[in-house]
Amino acid sequence: MPSGRGPASNARRRLLTVAVVATLLVVGAGLVGLPGVDRVRGLSGGALGPLERLLAPQRDSDLAAARAERDRYADIARQAQQQAHDRADLTALLDAPTTDGATVLPAHVVGIGREGASGPQRITLDVGSRDGVSADSTVVSAAGLVGRVESISAWTCDVVLLGSPEVVVGVRVGPDGRIGTVSATGALGIGSSVVGSRALRLELVEQGEVSVGDLVTTLGSVDGRPFVAGVEVGRVTSVEPLRGRATTTAVVEPTVDLGSLGLVGILQTAPRTQPRPAATGGTP
């Protein structure tokens, strides 16, 4: 079986052996106090210097190769870890009630826009018109509502996020499904105690009661754009005193942590093409 060592490698080994023997002789002579050791040391230094320079490139090359191999395996490990993380996120997204029965286009966050009082207001995703993305599509995570698609290029799209001043969402609140709107805290001048937090402002558009802990979900839009119905938005954390107002206002903590988004889903809904059949009143 071939040894795998070439002539150059064998020559370097012989030179290294000679250098080691010469060094040992000089050291031994010095220890026993033989005359002329300084001269021998000088001659051996002159001879060993070129040998060291000859051997050094091989050592450097071996070290560089070892480092390159280490970095390659580290990259492979990182890629495998990222793929496992993506698979787990995708499974969670597709198994969530948010996407139940929906056609979902998975997308990764590849850019974050300007920061607002409650966090980022826009993100960029790695899908675009060539992937079938259209404007005003609902964007969700496994936890709930993220925002809506605002602008699209061939391979990317920008999403305006829940909590941005430009986003007002029609919602249903609590077991009775009271109708209201959710918006950024600063947009409607909510109390200073929650300004700058992730909290949202809920305002009912009809009279009724709201309780702490009530679930807030999307009301839904025509043809499901910009928001499909039934997506979780958050939960009521406090209810404000009426103070002469005709309708109830409250603070909602969003379900989704918009500052840690990785994988999201764009819900693809098609406009209605068939007229809705009319119903006839009266007893059959």
Coordinates of C-alpha atoms in Angstrom, one line a residue, residues 68-207:
A68 CA -9.1 25.8 6.8
E69 CA -10.4 22.4 7.6
R70 CA -11.6 23.5 11.0
D71 CA -13.4 26.5 9.6
R72 CA -15.1 24.3 6.9
Y73 CA -16.5 21.9 9.5
A74 CA -17.6 24.8 11.7
D75 CA -19.5 26.3 8.7
I76 CA -21.1 22.9 8.1
A77 CA -22.2 22.7 11.7
R78 CA -23.6 26.2 11.6
Q79 CA -25.6 25.5 8.4
A80 CA -27.0 22.2 9.9
Q81 CA -28.0 24.1 13.1
Q82 CA -29.7 26.8 11.0
Q83 CA -31.6 24.3 8.9
A84 CA -32.8 22.4 12.0
H85 CA -34.0 25.8 13.5
D86 CA -35.8 26.7 10.2
R87 CA -37.5 23.3 10.1
A88 CA -38.7 23.7 13.7
D89 CA -40.0 27.3 12.9
L90 CA -41.8 26.1 9.8
T91 CA -43.5 23.3 11.6
A92 CA -44.7 25.6 14.3
L93 CA -46.0 28.1 11.7
L94 CA -47.9 25.5 9.7
D95 CA -49.3 23.8 12.9
A96 CA -50.5 27.1 14.4
P97 CA -54.2 28.0 14.5
T98 CA -53.2 31.2 12.7
T99 CA -52.5 29.3 9.5
D100 CA -55.1 26.5 9.9
G101 CA -56.5 25.8 6.4
A102 CA -54.6 28.8 4.8
T103 CA -52.2 28.8 1.9
V104 CA -48.9 30.0 3.4
L105 CA -45.8 31.3 1.7
P106 CA -42.9 31.0 4.2
A107 CA -40.4 33.9 4.2
H108 CA -37.3 34.9 6.2
V109 CA -36.7 38.4 7.6
V110 CA -33.6 39.8 5.8
G111 CA -33.9 43.4 6.8
I112 CA -35.3 45.7 9.6
G113 CA -36.5 49.2 8.9
R114 CA -36.7 52.2 11.2
E115 CA -37.4 51.9 14.9
G116 CA -40.5 53.5 16.4
A117 CA -41.6 54.0 20.0
S118 CA -42.7 50.4 20.3
G119 CA -40.0 48.7 18.2
P120 CA -39.3 48.2 14.5
Q121 CA -42.0 49.5 12.1
R122 CA -40.9 47.7 8.9
I123 CA -39.2 44.5 7.9
T124 CA -38.0 43.1 4.5
L125 CA -38.7 39.5 3.5
D126 CA -36.8 37.3 1.1
V127 CA -39.8 36.7 -1.2
G128 CA -41.4 39.0 -3.9
S129 CA -43.6 39.1 -6.9
R130 CA -41.8 36.2 -8.6
D131 CA -42.8 34.1 -5.6
G132 CA -46.5 35.1 -5.9
V133 CA -46.5 37.9 -3.3
S134 CA -49.1 40.6 -3.8
A135 CA -49.7 43.9 -1.9
D136 CA -51.9 44.0 1.2
S137 CA -51.4 40.4 2.0
T138 CA -51.6 39.4 5.7
V139 CA -48.3 38.5 7.3
V140 CA -48.3 36.2 10.4
S141 CA -46.0 34.2 12.6
A142 CA -46.9 31.1 14.6
A143 CA -48.0 33.3 17.5
G144 CA -50.3 35.7 15.5
L145 CA -50.5 38.9 13.5
V146 CA -47.2 40.5 12.2
G147 CA -48.5 43.1 9.7
R148 CA -49.3 43.5 6.0
V149 CA -47.3 43.6 2.8
E150 CA -46.7 47.2 1.7
S151 CA -44.4 47.2 -1.3
I152 CA -42.9 44.4 -3.5
S153 CA -39.9 43.9 -5.8
A154 CA -39.1 40.9 -7.8
W155 CA -37.4 38.9 -5.0
T156 CA -38.2 40.8 -1.8
C157 CA -41.1 42.7 -0.2
D158 CA -41.5 45.2 2.6
V159 CA -43.9 44.6 5.5
V160 CA -45.4 47.4 7.6
L161 CA -45.7 46.0 11.2
L162 CA -48.5 46.0 13.7
G163 CA -47.7 48.9 16.0
S164 CA -46.7 51.2 13.2
P165 CA -48.7 54.5 13.1
E166 CA -49.9 53.5 9.6
V167 CA -51.5 50.2 10.7
V168 CA -55.1 50.3 12.1
V169 CA -56.6 46.8 12.4
G170 CA -60.3 46.0 12.8
V171 CA -60.7 43.5 15.6
R172 CA -63.1 41.5 17.7
V173 CA -62.7 41.4 21.4
G174 CA -63.7 38.9 24.1
P175 CA -66.2 36.1 24.0
D176 CA -69.0 38.4 22.7
G177 CA -66.9 39.5 19.7
R178 CA -67.2 43.2 20.4
I179 CA -66.0 45.2 17.4
G180 CA -63.2 47.7 17.7
T181 CA -59.9 48.9 16.3
V182 CA -56.3 48.4 17.4
S183 CA -53.6 50.9 16.6
A184 CA -50.3 52.3 17.8
T185 CA -50.3 53.9 21.2
G186 CA -48.9 57.2 20.0
A187 CA -51.5 57.4 17.2
L188 CA -54.4 58.0 19.6
G189 CA -52.5 59.5 22.5
I190 CA -52.8 56.7 25.0
G191 CA -51.7 57.4 28.6
S192 CA -48.0 58.1 29.2
S193 CA -47.7 55.0 31.4
V194 CA -47.5 52.7 28.3
V195 CA -46.0 55.0 25.7
G196 CA -42.8 53.5 24.4
S197 CA -43.8 49.9 25.3
R198 CA -45.0 47.3 22.9
A199 CA -48.6 48.0 24.0
L200 CA -51.4 48.8 21.5
R201 CA -54.4 51.0 21.8
L202 CA -57.9 49.3 21.6
E203 CA -61.0 51.4 21.0
L204 CA -64.4 49.8 20.7
V205 CA -66.6 51.2 17.9
E206 CA -69.8 50.1 19.8
Q207 CA -70.8 50.2 23.4

